[in-house]
Every structure is written in C-alpha cells, then in structure tokens.
Amino acid sequence: MNVPLSHLEPQPLWKHFYRLTQIPRPSGHEEHIRSFMSGFGTSLGLHTIVDDAGNVLIRKPATPGMEHCKRVILQAHLDMVPEKESDSPHDFRHDPLTPFVDGEWVRARGTTLGADNGIGVAAIMSILESSSLPHGPLEALLTSNEENGMSGAFGLRSDLLQGDILLNLDSEDEGELFTGCAGGLEGTVTFTCGQQKPPADYRGYDIRIRGLKGGHSGMDIHLGRGNANKIMNRLLFEAYLRHGILLGSLDGGGLRNAIARESTARIAIPSRSERDVLATLERHAGIIRKELSTTDTGMEIEAEPAPLPDSIMDDGSLQKLLRITAAFPDGVMRMSHEMPGLVETSNNLASMRAEGGRATIACLLRSSVDSARDDLQRMIESIAGLAGAEAVFDGAYPGWKPDPESEVLQLMQHVYEHTFGHSPQVRAVHAGLECGIIGAACPGLDMISFGPTIRSPHSPDERVQIASVSRFMDLLTATLAEVPAHHTSEKHA
C-alpha cells in the first residue's frame, strides 16, 4: 500500500479508508461510493443488495462454530460532509481527498477528511474481507445521505434486515458507548424582500467573515464557538443603526448540521460616512474577537471595496432580516438534568441567504425531549410570525431512548474492561444518529453506537486520532467474537 497511511495499524482498515478517500462521496452524490461498495461485496462472493433508498446491504455467513450466534448488523453511512477552506479549489463531486498524517492524527488538506463515517465503513470492509476474524452471521448496512436528512435510514424497508443486534459505528469518542441520541427537526424561515436601486452617492463594500472553527451542530454545539451568521448580523445591525448602510446580498453558512464558519455580505455605504462605517465595523469586530478569544482564535473579519450592488433591500425588508436574525435562537437552549454534561435541546442557525428579492434562514433543531423540541419550534414560528415571515418545518427524525437493560451494552462493557483494563463511559449524545430511525423501522433491535476519536467533524479541521482507531477496531472484533447464541425461544433459534 504505497499511500500516506500505509504504515498505520491496523493496516487492513487504513487500506480501505484510503480507498474511500479517493472516491467522491458528498451527501446527495453517492453514486460512485454506492457502486464501489456494491462491487466490493459482490467481489467477495457475498449476498449484496442495493435498495430503493440507495442503501447497500451485504450479508456474510458466520465463521464455523458460530452459526447459532445472534445476528449482528454493522452499520455506517456512505456519505461525508463536503466542507473546505474558502481558498481551496477542491471539487467534492470529482476530486479525491488528500489525507496525511499529522502527529497522532490523520487529517486532509484543506477539506473535511470523511473519517465521519469513513472509518466505520473501512472497519466493516475489513471484517467482511477477513477470513480469520470469528463472528456470527453478519449484515453490513451502509446507509445513504445520512448527513443531509438521513433519507437512507428513513427509506429503509422494515423487512430488509434480519439482525438482532445493531452496532452503529458512527460515534466520535473512543472509550465511550452511546446508548441514546437526540431527535431533530429542520426549520426554514423565508420572506420576500422589497428591492430598489442603490443611491448614486453610495459605495460598494464586501464584508467577509472566515476562519471560524465551526464543527458539528450536535457534538460541538456546547463549545461556544462563533456562528458566522450571528456575527455578520451583529456587524450589519450596528452599521445600519449608526450609519444607515444598505444590503445588496448575503450568503452565510451551509449544511444544517454544521456550525456556520463563513459569511459574506455585499453592502452599500454612504460615501460621506465611509470612514466612520469602516471604523464602526472594525471596533465591533474587535469586540467579537475578544468574546471568542478562547474558542475561535483564527477568526478573520474583513471589509473591502467592491462594485456597488445592482439592487438593495428596501428599509423595511432590511430591518426585518436584521431583527429576525438578532432574535433567532442559536446554540444550547437547555442542558439535561438526567445526564449531567449532555445537551438536551439546541438550535443551529445554519445558513442565511438574501438576494434577488428573497431571504431564507435555515436551521436544525435538536432535542432528546419531544416537548422541548416542540416548544423551540413554536419559539421560531413566533419570531417569524411577528415579523411577517413564513416558517416551515420538516425532516423530523426520532430520538433513541437509552435502555439500561440492553444485553449488548452489558456485553460491550464486559469486553471493554477485559480488553483495556478499565470501564468505558456510557453516554447519550446530542446528535442525530441513525439508530433512532432504524430502531423505529425495526422494533426490537438491541443497539449501541461507538467509534474512534474524531475532532471537528463537519469542518476542514476534521481529524481522527490514530491510536483510537486501533482500539476501536480491537473493541469491535472482540465484541463480534463474544456475541451470545440465541435462546431457544427466540427467532432464528
């Protein structure tokens, strides 16, 4: 394996992970990786299915002597979040990633790495390919479009899976076993903007925010990182109130499950107040830098001359946009009392677009408590309603309630202690794992989620800790070797 990861252990996993980095697989464009994985299963002589939702299912018989073990579903998702640095020319639909070793981590140059969830997929490939690892009957479920709506999990037929235990390989803290997750809901607020020509005595400027860390809107929401949409709104609001600046266009953030890292606004400044406006912007940029001095040291805020916008929002529309965004909830709403340190409810103000007579604000609500999620939805509906905007909510997905009596949890706690000499942490996660959706479609599955240590997923700073990948794989293979047999009263006995 003549690749930058060739010396890493376990070599079969890293071999497959590198292959995955060379196959474009952004969410919604998974045709290449789907074809690759289908071909991989077929090449091993294994029963392989591609369903109508774009999921790939590969079945592998048990190794000799383990035919009567409970059936295990190994589950990961095919797609990755396509985030890159603003100056990167990378085309996620056509270009391979460039992974490299950086000390104890693996990362990619200028882009997300796709360790979320490529390490899980690579681990599954290693097990399917192996002729020496002991295991009972296996199903590999590789779902589509997890990062952008979980449509693969939602489209899963309840009769497709035959397993009893589901091991979700999509968590990001090695040494922790996850037994529950938050549900989610997508929200979109829109309104029509009045347009007019900018006054002749105004000058065009671009305001750019970049260099924020961003991150996963569930896993990282409690870290207090800056949201480029909120920061941009503060700057524009201050400049509007003090100097009457005008807005031509706005483009901030991206995917709903990623904290917004960048934003750009094209504005018009009164020529007579140009110096004062720039001073105001710089002063408030300094204030925000101080607020985020421990979380976002790389943030950059720039104002540069640009062509005057062809059209601008009228005053009423601009006020509406600024006030809606100022009032819009973003970040942690409530922490869990039942599980200390766990975020219960949050909202991510993910993206903002304003141009051509229309403004759109997109967000992702998360909560492990349905009533709290509903209350947050009502809050956003109320803000939109008071401003005369429309709020639409869809894409709801269920949470996954922890089961302290789970047989696979008890098994994995025992295996972990025996393998590593200490106990794992048992947690729930404030993120949307597919377990909730799959469990709703296939009642009775005993589920758990675990994975290696991944930091800053959904951002170009994504990286996976090398040593944790080895421990993750050791835990997975040891668990498969210890899966219990069916009781005589159970199905498949």
Tab-separated table of C-alpha atoms in Angstrom:
chain	number	residue	atom	x	y	z
A	1	MET	CA	0.000	0.000	0.000
A	2	ASN	CA	2.092	2.901	-1.305
A	3	VAL	CA	-0.033	5.655	0.267
A	4	PRO	CA	0.490	8.226	3.057
A	5	LEU	CA	-1.334	5.970	5.553
A	6	SER	CA	0.464	2.732	4.678
A	7	HIS	CA	2.386	2.410	7.953
A	8	LEU	CA	-0.640	2.791	10.208
A	9	GLU	CA	-2.243	-0.044	12.178
A	10	PRO	CA	-4.478	-1.881	11.688
A	11	GLN	CA	-3.335	-1.933	8.076
A	12	PRO	CA	-6.483	-3.520	6.545
A	13	LEU	CA	-8.664	-0.751	7.949
A	14	TRP	CA	-6.366	2.067	6.855
A	15	LYS	CA	-6.008	0.483	3.415
A	16	HIS	CA	-9.748	0.593	2.953
A	17	PHE	CA	-10.065	4.060	4.450
A	18	TYR	CA	-7.544	5.436	1.979
A	19	ARG	CA	-9.505	3.859	-0.875
A	20	LEU	CA	-12.621	5.624	0.406
A	21	THR	CA	-10.846	8.998	0.439
A	22	GLN	CA	-10.189	8.586	-3.287
A	23	ILE	CA	-13.886	8.162	-4.124
A	24	PRO	CA	-16.017	11.351	-4.195
A	25	ARG	CA	-18.965	10.892	-1.821
A	26	PRO	CA	-20.532	14.182	-0.705
A	27	SER	CA	-24.070	13.884	0.628
A	28	GLY	CA	-26.587	13.611	-2.184
A	29	HIS	CA	-23.938	12.478	-4.696
A	30	GLU	CA	-23.113	8.960	-3.578
A	31	GLU	CA	-23.381	7.103	-6.867
A	32	HIS	CA	-19.637	6.356	-7.020
A	33	ILE	CA	-19.283	5.086	-3.444
A	34	ARG	CA	-22.525	3.093	-3.736
A	35	SER	CA	-21.259	1.370	-6.865
A	36	PHE	CA	-17.880	0.773	-5.237
A	37	MET	CA	-19.352	-0.831	-2.112
A	38	SER	CA	-21.800	-2.937	-4.097
A	39	GLY	CA	-18.911	-4.181	-6.206
A	40	PHE	CA	-16.840	-4.806	-3.078
A	41	GLY	CA	-19.490	-7.095	-1.592
A	42	THR	CA	-20.010	-8.929	-4.871
A	43	SER	CA	-16.256	-9.409	-5.359
A	44	LEU	CA	-16.129	-11.247	-2.026
A	45	GLY	CA	-18.913	-13.579	-3.145
A	46	LEU	CA	-21.300	-12.139	-0.553
A	47	HIS	CA	-25.018	-11.555	-0.989
A	48	THR	CA	-25.288	-7.838	-1.818
A	49	ILE	CA	-28.392	-5.657	-2.193
A	50	VAL	CA	-28.849	-2.002	-3.184
A	51	ASP	CA	-32.321	-0.892	-2.091
A	52	ASP	CA	-34.564	1.848	-3.456
A	53	ALA	CA	-33.265	4.354	-0.879
A	54	GLY	CA	-29.658	3.919	-2.036
A	55	ASN	CA	-28.566	1.801	0.930
A	56	VAL	CA	-26.145	-1.077	0.426
A	57	LEU	CA	-26.701	-4.302	2.403
A	58	ILE	CA	-24.077	-7.059	2.412
A	59	ARG	CA	-24.624	-10.368	4.215
A	60	LYS	CA	-21.766	-12.580	5.399
A	61	PRO	CA	-22.269	-16.056	6.892
A	62	ALA	CA	-20.935	-16.928	10.322
A	63	THR	CA	-17.497	-18.414	10.762
A	64	PRO	CA	-17.574	-22.158	11.544
A	65	GLY	CA	-18.948	-22.896	15.007
A	66	MET	CA	-20.737	-19.536	15.416
A	67	GLU	CA	-23.747	-20.156	13.199
A	68	HIS	CA	-26.164	-20.020	16.155
A	69	CYS	CA	-24.995	-16.646	17.480
A	70	LYS	CA	-27.304	-13.692	17.339
A	71	ARG	CA	-27.201	-11.885	14.028
A	72	VAL	CA	-25.244	-8.618	14.133
A	73	ILE	CA	-25.844	-5.607	11.883
A	74	LEU	CA	-22.727	-3.479	11.360
A	75	GLN	CA	-23.989	-0.039	10.354
A	76	ALA	CA	-22.275	3.067	8.984
A	77	HIS	CA	-23.139	5.696	6.377
A	78	LEU	CA	-21.667	6.157	2.916
A	79	ASP	CA	-21.656	9.949	2.580
A	80	MET	CA	-19.482	12.682	4.053
A	81	VAL	CA	-19.861	16.386	4.782
A	82	PRO	CA	-18.258	18.465	1.968
A	83	GLU	CA	-16.688	21.408	3.819
A	84	LYS	CA	-13.488	23.125	2.667
A	85	GLU	CA	-11.360	26.173	3.311
A	86	SER	CA	-12.527	29.259	1.429
A	87	ASP	CA	-9.397	29.308	-0.768
A	88	SER	CA	-9.496	25.591	-1.597
A	89	PRO	CA	-10.221	24.678	-5.260
A	90	HIS	CA	-11.404	21.205	-4.225
A	91	ASP	CA	-14.454	19.849	-6.085
A	92	PHE	CA	-16.094	17.266	-3.811
A	93	ARG	CA	-18.064	15.707	-6.669
A	94	HIS	CA	-14.976	14.870	-8.709
A	95	ASP	CA	-11.733	15.262	-6.724
A	96	PRO	CA	-10.157	12.738	-4.332
A	97	LEU	CA	-9.263	13.865	-0.828
A	98	THR	CA	-5.648	14.296	0.263
A	99	PRO	CA	-5.211	12.599	3.654
A	100	PHE	CA	-1.975	12.903	5.589
A	101	VAL	CA	-0.537	12.032	8.983
A	102	ASP	CA	-0.131	14.973	11.352
A	103	GLY	CA	1.491	13.680	14.522
A	104	GLU	CA	-1.042	11.485	16.309
A	105	TRP	CA	-3.823	12.436	13.906
A	106	VAL	CA	-4.885	11.905	10.311
A	107	ARG	CA	-6.451	14.868	8.522
A	108	ALA	CA	-6.989	16.112	4.953
A	109	ARG	CA	-5.505	19.106	3.176
A	110	GLY	CA	-7.993	21.973	3.074
A	111	THR	CA	-11.121	19.827	3.377
A	112	THR	CA	-13.085	17.573	5.644
A	113	LEU	CA	-11.450	14.164	5.995
A	114	GLY	CA	-14.535	11.963	5.830
A	115	ALA	CA	-13.477	9.942	8.880
A	116	ASP	CA	-17.107	10.614	9.746
A	117	ASN	CA	-18.124	7.947	8.761
A	118	GLY	CA	-15.386	6.554	6.525
A	119	ILE	CA	-13.566	4.891	9.433
A	120	GLY	CA	-16.745	2.973	10.249
A	121	VAL	CA	-17.155	1.897	6.623
A	122	ALA	CA	-13.486	0.861	6.442
A	123	ALA	CA	-13.838	-1.195	9.627
A	124	ILE	CA	-16.824	-3.014	8.114
A	125	MET	CA	-14.875	-3.659	4.912
A	126	SER	CA	-12.021	-5.163	6.940
A	127	ILE	CA	-14.380	-7.569	8.688
A	128	LEU	CA	-16.198	-8.561	5.507
A	129	GLU	CA	-12.861	-9.254	3.807
A	130	SER	CA	-11.269	-11.165	6.675
A	131	SER	CA	-11.075	-14.946	6.668
A	132	SER	CA	-9.696	-15.195	10.200
A	133	LEU	CA	-11.865	-12.991	12.464
A	134	PRO	CA	-14.510	-15.028	14.346
A	135	HIS	CA	-18.110	-13.814	14.185
A	136	GLY	CA	-21.693	-14.936	13.916
A	137	PRO	CA	-23.984	-14.129	10.971
A	138	LEU	CA	-23.365	-10.544	9.819
A	139	GLU	CA	-25.211	-7.887	7.903
A	140	ALA	CA	-23.386	-4.751	6.790
A	141	LEU	CA	-25.836	-1.877	6.394
A	142	LEU	CA	-24.303	1.128	4.619
A	143	THR	CA	-26.845	3.915	4.529
A	144	SER	CA	-27.099	6.814	2.119
A	145	ASN	CA	-27.365	10.571	2.660
A	146	GLU	CA	-27.019	10.484	6.445
A	147	GLU	CA	-25.508	13.929	6.698
A	148	ASN	CA	-28.234	15.702	4.747
A	149	GLY	CA	-31.547	14.352	6.000
A	150	MET	CA	-30.912	10.664	6.766
A	151	SER	CA	-33.001	9.692	3.747
A	152	GLY	CA	-31.360	6.274	3.537
A	153	ALA	CA	-32.395	5.345	7.065
A	154	PHE	CA	-35.866	6.812	6.531
A	155	GLY	CA	-36.251	4.783	3.337
A	156	LEU	CA	-35.125	1.504	4.885
A	157	ARG	CA	-37.704	-1.280	4.473
A	158	SER	CA	-38.571	-2.954	7.757
A	159	ASP	CA	-38.279	-6.411	6.183
A	160	LEU	CA	-34.780	-5.906	4.778
A	161	LEU	CA	-32.829	-6.522	7.984
A	162	GLN	CA	-32.633	-9.922	9.659
A	163	GLY	CA	-30.366	-8.990	12.567
A	164	ASP	CA	-30.920	-8.891	16.327
A	165	ILE	CA	-28.115	-6.514	17.385
A	166	LEU	CA	-27.129	-3.278	15.649
A	167	LEU	CA	-23.647	-1.861	16.122
A	168	ASN	CA	-23.632	1.714	14.839
A	169	LEU	CA	-20.024	2.740	14.075
A	170	ASP	CA	-20.679	6.476	13.838
A	171	SER	CA	-19.662	7.905	17.217
A	172	GLU	CA	-16.674	10.137	17.775
A	173	ASP	CA	-15.231	9.484	21.234
A	174	GLU	CA	-13.282	6.260	21.710
A	175	GLY	CA	-13.821	4.770	25.147
A	176	GLU	CA	-17.468	5.799	25.224
A	177	LEU	CA	-20.506	3.652	24.469
A	178	PHE	CA	-23.550	5.567	23.304
A	179	THR	CA	-27.000	4.254	24.170
A	180	GLY	CA	-29.219	7.165	23.125
A	181	CYS	CA	-29.351	10.224	20.877
A	182	ALA	CA	-31.359	13.352	20.198
A	183	GLY	CA	-34.080	13.667	17.620
A	184	GLY	CA	-34.136	16.555	15.184
A	185	LEU	CA	-36.264	18.833	13.052
A	186	GLU	CA	-35.359	21.113	10.143
A	187	GLY	CA	-36.734	24.654	10.085
A	188	THR	CA	-36.773	27.182	7.245
A	189	VAL	CA	-37.875	30.814	7.559
A	190	THR	CA	-38.478	32.784	4.362
A	191	PHE	CA	-39.867	36.143	3.308
A	192	THR	CA	-39.981	38.353	0.245
A	193	CYS	CA	-37.723	41.415	0.203
A	194	GLY	CA	-38.562	44.667	-1.466
A	195	GLN	CA	-35.830	45.760	-3.912
A	196	GLN	CA	-34.649	49.151	-5.099
A	197	LYS	CA	-31.691	50.805	-6.805
A	198	PRO	CA	-28.876	51.963	-4.509
A	199	PRO	CA	-28.380	55.738	-4.252
A	200	ALA	CA	-25.690	57.138	-6.512
A	201	ASP	CA	-23.707	58.647	-3.630
A	202	TYR	CA	-23.039	55.242	-2.043
A	203	ARG	CA	-20.040	52.940	-2.402
A	204	GLY	CA	-19.980	49.141	-2.515
A	205	TYR	CA	-18.142	47.014	0.055
A	206	ASP	CA	-17.832	43.297	0.797
A	207	ILE	CA	-17.746	42.156	4.406
A	208	ARG	CA	-16.253	38.693	4.864
A	209	ILE	CA	-16.120	36.503	7.937
A	210	ARG	CA	-13.970	33.380	7.819
A	211	GLY	CA	-11.582	31.298	9.900
A	212	LEU	CA	-14.141	30.204	12.476
A	213	LYS	CA	-13.816	26.628	13.691
A	214	GLY	CA	-17.419	25.657	13.036
A	215	GLY	CA	-17.963	21.984	13.695
A	216	HIS	CA	-20.791	19.525	14.226
A	217	SER	CA	-24.011	21.236	15.260
A	218	GLY	CA	-24.758	18.453	17.744
A	219	MET	CA	-21.390	17.255	19.046
A	220	ASP	CA	-19.814	20.733	19.216
A	221	ILE	CA	-22.781	22.997	19.944
A	222	HIS	CA	-21.897	23.295	23.654
A	223	LEU	CA	-18.365	24.582	22.966
A	224	GLY	CA	-19.482	28.179	22.451
A	225	ARG	CA	-17.895	28.582	19.033
A	226	GLY	CA	-18.824	31.554	16.914
A	227	ASN	CA	-21.611	31.297	14.348
A	228	ALA	CA	-20.760	33.352	11.256
A	229	ASN	CA	-24.431	34.161	10.628
A	230	LYS	CA	-24.923	35.638	14.081
A	231	ILE	CA	-21.635	37.536	13.901
A	232	MET	CA	-22.437	39.002	10.493
A	233	ASN	CA	-25.841	40.123	11.710
A	234	ARG	CA	-24.279	41.930	14.682
A	235	LEU	CA	-21.922	43.823	12.391
A	236	LEU	CA	-24.628	44.744	9.892
A	237	PHE	CA	-27.117	45.748	12.568
A	238	GLU	CA	-24.635	48.068	14.262
A	239	ALA	CA	-23.596	49.675	10.969
A	240	TYR	CA	-27.244	50.060	9.952
A	241	LEU	CA	-28.318	51.705	13.206
A	242	ARG	CA	-25.350	54.081	13.301
A	243	HIS	CA	-24.804	54.893	9.639
A	244	GLY	CA	-27.724	53.639	7.552
A	245	ILE	CA	-25.786	51.095	5.497
A	246	LEU	CA	-27.743	49.194	2.832
A	247	LEU	CA	-27.650	45.471	1.988
A	248	GLY	CA	-27.374	44.057	-1.501
A	249	SER	CA	-26.813	40.358	-0.786
A	250	LEU	CA	-25.920	37.943	1.992
A	251	ASP	CA	-24.520	34.411	1.862
A	252	GLY	CA	-23.591	32.636	5.098
A	253	GLY	CA	-23.167	29.096	6.361
A	254	GLY	CA	-24.039	25.873	4.588
A	255	LEU	CA	-25.259	22.483	5.785
A	256	ARG	CA	-27.800	22.365	8.594
A	257	ASN	CA	-25.667	20.064	10.729
A	258	ALA	CA	-22.563	22.273	10.526
A	259	ILE	CA	-21.984	25.402	12.613
A	260	ALA	CA	-21.581	28.295	10.166
A	261	ARG	CA	-17.899	29.159	9.635
A	262	GLU	CA	-18.088	31.780	6.890
A	263	SER	CA	-20.351	34.583	5.687
A	264	THR	CA	-20.144	37.266	3.007
A	265	ALA	CA	-22.302	40.382	2.626
A	266	ARG	CA	-22.323	42.913	-0.212
A	267	ILE	CA	-23.302	46.288	1.262
A	268	ALA	CA	-23.618	49.919	0.172
A	269	ILE	CA	-22.090	52.660	2.343
A	270	PRO	CA	-22.846	56.402	2.209
A	271	SER	CA	-19.769	57.975	0.612
A	272	ARG	CA	-19.721	60.762	3.175
A	273	SER	CA	-19.648	58.230	6.048
A	274	GLU	CA	-17.268	55.682	4.565
A	275	ARG	CA	-14.505	56.193	7.100
A	276	ASP	CA	-16.941	56.165	10.037
A	277	VAL	CA	-18.649	52.981	8.835
A	278	LEU	CA	-15.337	51.162	8.497
A	279	ALA	CA	-14.303	52.344	11.959
A	280	THR	CA	-17.571	51.045	13.417
A	281	LEU	CA	-17.124	47.681	11.736
A	282	GLU	CA	-13.539	47.381	12.960
A	283	ARG	CA	-14.467	48.385	16.503
A	284	HIS	CA	-17.224	45.788	16.773
A	285	ALA	CA	-15.094	43.167	15.070
A	286	GLY	CA	-12.594	43.730	17.863
A	287	ILE	CA	-15.302	43.290	20.481
A	288	ILE	CA	-16.377	39.988	18.924
A	289	ARG	CA	-12.764	38.808	18.677
A	290	LYS	CA	-12.390	39.334	22.426
A	291	GLU	CA	-15.603	37.420	23.115
A	292	LEU	CA	-14.343	34.475	21.075
A	293	SER	CA	-10.672	34.744	22.055
A	294	THR	CA	-10.617	31.261	23.619
A	295	THR	CA	-12.803	29.434	21.090
A	296	ASP	CA	-12.091	30.958	17.662
A	297	THR	CA	-8.608	32.425	17.592
A	298	GLY	CA	-8.432	32.152	13.793
A	299	MET	CA	-11.478	34.285	13.012
A	300	GLU	CA	-10.969	36.925	10.317
A	301	ILE	CA	-13.304	39.841	9.568
A	302	GLU	CA	-12.521	41.965	6.519
A	303	ALA	CA	-14.180	44.859	4.709
A	304	GLU	CA	-13.008	45.536	1.162
A	305	PRO	CA	-14.200	47.843	-1.635
A	306	ALA	CA	-16.454	46.107	-4.160
A	307	PRO	CA	-18.799	47.056	-7.007
A	308	LEU	CA	-21.956	48.796	-5.902
A	309	PRO	CA	-24.825	46.258	-5.735
A	310	ASP	CA	-27.229	46.380	-8.667
A	311	SER	CA	-30.108	46.401	-6.185
A	312	ILE	CA	-30.555	46.647	-2.441
A	313	MET	CA	-33.229	45.665	0.072
A	314	ASP	CA	-35.682	48.343	0.960
A	315	ASP	CA	-35.523	49.616	4.526
A	316	GLY	CA	-38.441	47.557	5.829
A	317	SER	CA	-37.016	44.304	4.472
A	318	LEU	CA	-33.566	45.017	5.852
A	319	GLN	CA	-34.971	45.743	9.303
A	320	LYS	CA	-36.979	42.526	9.155
A	321	LEU	CA	-33.903	40.458	8.306
A	322	LEU	CA	-31.741	42.070	10.976
A	323	ARG	CA	-34.351	41.759	13.725
A	324	ILE	CA	-35.350	38.176	12.913
A	325	THR	CA	-31.706	37.106	12.983
A	326	ALA	CA	-30.977	39.004	16.194
A	327	ALA	CA	-33.877	37.248	17.934
A	328	PHE	CA	-33.277	33.836	16.343
A	329	PRO	CA	-32.237	31.149	18.872
A	330	ASP	CA	-28.806	29.659	18.290
A	331	GLY	CA	-26.750	27.323	20.452
A	332	VAL	CA	-27.663	25.434	23.620
A	333	MET	CA	-31.196	26.013	24.874
A	334	ARG	CA	-31.175	23.581	27.798
A	335	MET	CA	-28.872	21.025	29.414
A	336	SER	CA	-30.072	17.612	30.536
A	337	HIS	CA	-30.799	17.135	34.239
A	338	GLU	CA	-30.922	13.343	33.919
A	339	MET	CA	-27.469	13.021	32.332
A	340	PRO	CA	-25.036	15.745	33.509
A	341	GLY	CA	-22.997	17.292	30.710
A	342	LEU	CA	-25.438	16.280	27.964
A	343	VAL	CA	-27.119	18.974	25.898
A	344	GLU	CA	-30.867	18.372	25.916
A	345	THR	CA	-32.102	20.974	23.421
A	346	SER	CA	-30.327	23.212	20.902
A	347	ASN	CA	-30.737	25.077	17.647
A	348	ASN	CA	-28.191	25.719	14.911
A	349	LEU	CA	-28.721	28.817	12.750
A	350	ALA	CA	-27.089	27.005	9.874
A	351	SER	CA	-27.407	29.201	6.795
A	352	MET	CA	-28.674	32.563	5.585
A	353	ARG	CA	-29.260	33.682	2.007
A	354	ALA	CA	-30.613	37.028	0.842
A	355	GLU	CA	-30.580	38.035	-2.814
A	356	GLY	CA	-32.957	38.629	-5.689
A	357	GLY	CA	-35.910	39.642	-3.579
A	358	ARG	CA	-35.969	36.686	-1.187
A	359	ALA	CA	-34.409	35.910	2.205
A	360	THR	CA	-34.024	32.381	3.608
A	361	ILE	CA	-32.862	31.269	7.047
A	362	ALA	CA	-32.284	27.535	7.618
A	363	CYS	CA	-31.799	25.871	10.989
A	364	LEU	CA	-31.682	22.477	12.690
A	365	LEU	CA	-33.456	21.919	15.997
A	366	ARG	CA	-32.268	19.041	18.205
A	367	SER	CA	-33.661	17.639	21.429
A	368	SER	CA	-33.877	14.390	23.345
A	369	VAL	CA	-37.228	15.614	24.725
A	370	ASP	CA	-40.012	15.899	22.157
A	371	SER	CA	-41.946	18.520	24.104
A	372	ALA	CA	-38.842	20.726	24.363
A	373	ARG	CA	-38.275	20.408	20.619
A	374	ASP	CA	-41.909	21.383	20.025
A	375	ASP	CA	-41.518	24.423	22.277
A	376	LEU	CA	-38.409	25.522	20.376
A	377	GLN	CA	-40.306	25.125	17.123
A	378	ARG	CA	-43.057	27.359	18.493
A	379	MET	CA	-40.481	29.961	19.505
A	380	ILE	CA	-39.119	30.153	15.950
A	381	GLU	CA	-42.629	30.176	14.486
A	382	SER	CA	-43.479	33.091	16.771
A	383	ILE	CA	-40.427	35.116	15.763
A	384	ALA	CA	-41.224	34.551	12.097
A	385	GLY	CA	-44.922	35.303	12.580
A	386	LEU	CA	-44.307	38.573	14.385
A	387	ALA	CA	-42.061	39.663	11.529
A	388	GLY	CA	-44.487	38.614	8.804
A	389	ALA	CA	-42.270	35.768	7.586
A	390	GLU	CA	-43.157	32.144	6.867
A	391	ALA	CA	-41.747	29.271	8.935
A	392	VAL	CA	-41.841	25.703	7.601
A	393	PHE	CA	-40.649	22.622	9.488
A	394	ASP	CA	-39.940	19.183	8.063
A	395	GLY	CA	-37.436	16.330	8.067
A	396	ALA	CA	-38.252	15.315	11.637
A	397	TYR	CA	-36.451	12.246	12.912
A	398	PRO	CA	-36.902	10.416	16.218
A	399	GLY	CA	-34.504	10.191	19.098
A	400	TRP	CA	-33.221	6.963	20.598
A	401	LYS	CA	-34.145	6.328	24.219
A	402	PRO	CA	-31.426	4.653	26.335
A	403	ASP	CA	-32.088	1.098	27.548
A	404	PRO	CA	-30.077	0.410	30.734
A	405	GLU	CA	-31.009	-3.302	30.483
A	406	SER	CA	-29.533	-3.683	26.986
A	407	GLU	CA	-27.803	-7.045	26.550
A	408	VAL	CA	-25.307	-5.674	24.022
A	409	LEU	CA	-24.445	-2.812	26.386
A	410	GLN	CA	-23.637	-5.252	29.171
A	411	LEU	CA	-21.648	-7.394	26.738
A	412	MET	CA	-19.585	-4.469	25.457
A	413	GLN	CA	-18.904	-3.145	28.948
A	414	HIS	CA	-17.510	-6.558	29.862
A	415	VAL	CA	-15.488	-6.847	26.636
A	416	TYR	CA	-14.092	-3.326	27.039
A	417	GLU	CA	-12.999	-3.910	30.635
A	418	HIS	CA	-11.390	-7.233	29.701
A	419	THR	CA	-9.623	-5.764	26.651
A	420	PHE	CA	-8.389	-2.444	28.064
A	421	GLY	CA	-8.399	-2.934	31.833
A	422	HIS	CA	-10.856	-0.177	32.698
A	423	SER	CA	-14.518	0.634	32.231
A	424	PRO	CA	-15.923	2.581	29.305
A	425	GLN	CA	-18.159	5.588	29.773
A	426	VAL	CA	-21.820	5.043	28.948
A	427	ARG	CA	-23.441	8.109	27.427
A	428	ALA	CA	-26.147	9.541	25.248
A	429	VAL	CA	-25.229	12.013	22.514
A	430	HIS	CA	-26.743	15.297	21.355
A	431	ALA	CA	-26.577	14.355	17.711
A	432	GLY	CA	-28.807	12.606	15.230
A	433	LEU	CA	-27.659	9.022	14.984
A	434	GLU	CA	-29.480	6.748	12.591
A	435	CYS	CA	-30.231	4.358	15.449
A	436	GLY	CA	-33.449	6.177	16.318
A	437	ILE	CA	-34.788	5.923	12.760
A	438	ILE	CA	-33.660	2.326	12.196
A	439	GLY	CA	-34.988	1.298	15.602
A	440	ALA	CA	-38.378	2.807	14.768
A	441	ALA	CA	-38.463	0.899	11.461
A	442	CYS	CA	-37.243	-2.366	13.026
A	443	PRO	CA	-38.592	-2.591	16.588
A	444	GLY	CA	-36.759	-4.897	18.955
A	445	LEU	CA	-33.215	-4.262	17.779
A	446	ASP	CA	-30.669	-4.116	20.589
A	447	MET	CA	-28.481	-1.140	19.607
A	448	ILE	CA	-25.295	0.596	20.644
A	449	SER	CA	-23.035	3.186	18.990
A	450	PHE	CA	-19.273	3.589	19.303
A	451	GLY	CA	-16.301	4.733	17.273
A	452	PRO	CA	-12.786	6.222	17.280
A	453	THR	CA	-11.926	9.720	18.452
A	454	ILE	CA	-12.775	12.284	15.777
A	455	ARG	CA	-12.423	16.006	16.349
A	456	SER	CA	-14.025	18.932	14.475
A	457	PRO	CA	-16.181	16.818	12.168
A	458	HIS	CA	-18.098	18.779	9.531
A	459	SER	CA	-15.233	21.276	9.241
A	460	PRO	CA	-11.905	21.370	7.349
A	461	ASP	CA	-10.175	20.809	10.694
A	462	GLU	CA	-11.692	17.303	10.942
A	463	ARG	CA	-9.151	14.773	12.188
A	464	VAL	CA	-9.127	11.251	13.593
A	465	GLN	CA	-6.775	10.060	16.326
A	466	ILE	CA	-4.659	7.196	15.023
A	467	ALA	CA	-4.298	5.262	18.285
A	468	SER	CA	-8.039	5.427	18.915
A	469	VAL	CA	-8.744	3.732	15.576
A	470	SER	CA	-6.730	0.705	16.644
A	471	ARG	CA	-8.571	0.498	19.985
A	472	PHE	CA	-11.914	0.946	18.229
A	473	MET	CA	-11.144	-1.949	15.893
A	474	ASP	CA	-9.952	-4.127	18.799
A	475	LEU	CA	-13.226	-3.495	20.620
A	476	LEU	CA	-15.299	-4.244	17.537
A	477	THR	CA	-13.586	-7.541	16.719
A	478	ALA	CA	-13.564	-8.675	20.365
A	479	THR	CA	-17.287	-7.923	20.637
A	480	LEU	CA	-18.106	-9.913	17.499
A	481	ALA	CA	-16.178	-12.880	18.910
A	482	GLU	CA	-18.277	-12.798	22.111
A	483	VAL	CA	-21.791	-12.299	20.702
A	484	PRO	CA	-24.087	-14.746	22.518
A	485	ALA	CA	-26.138	-17.513	20.982
A	486	HIS	CA	-29.885	-17.265	20.554
A	487	HIS	CA	-32.076	-18.508	23.361
A	488	THR	CA	-34.237	-21.379	22.211
A	489	SER	CA	-37.404	-19.239	22.474
A	490	GLU	CA	-36.080	-16.540	20.189
A	491	LYS	CA	-36.323	-16.260	16.417
A	492	HIS	CA	-33.576	-17.915	14.386
A	493	ALA	CA	-33.047	-20.463	17.208
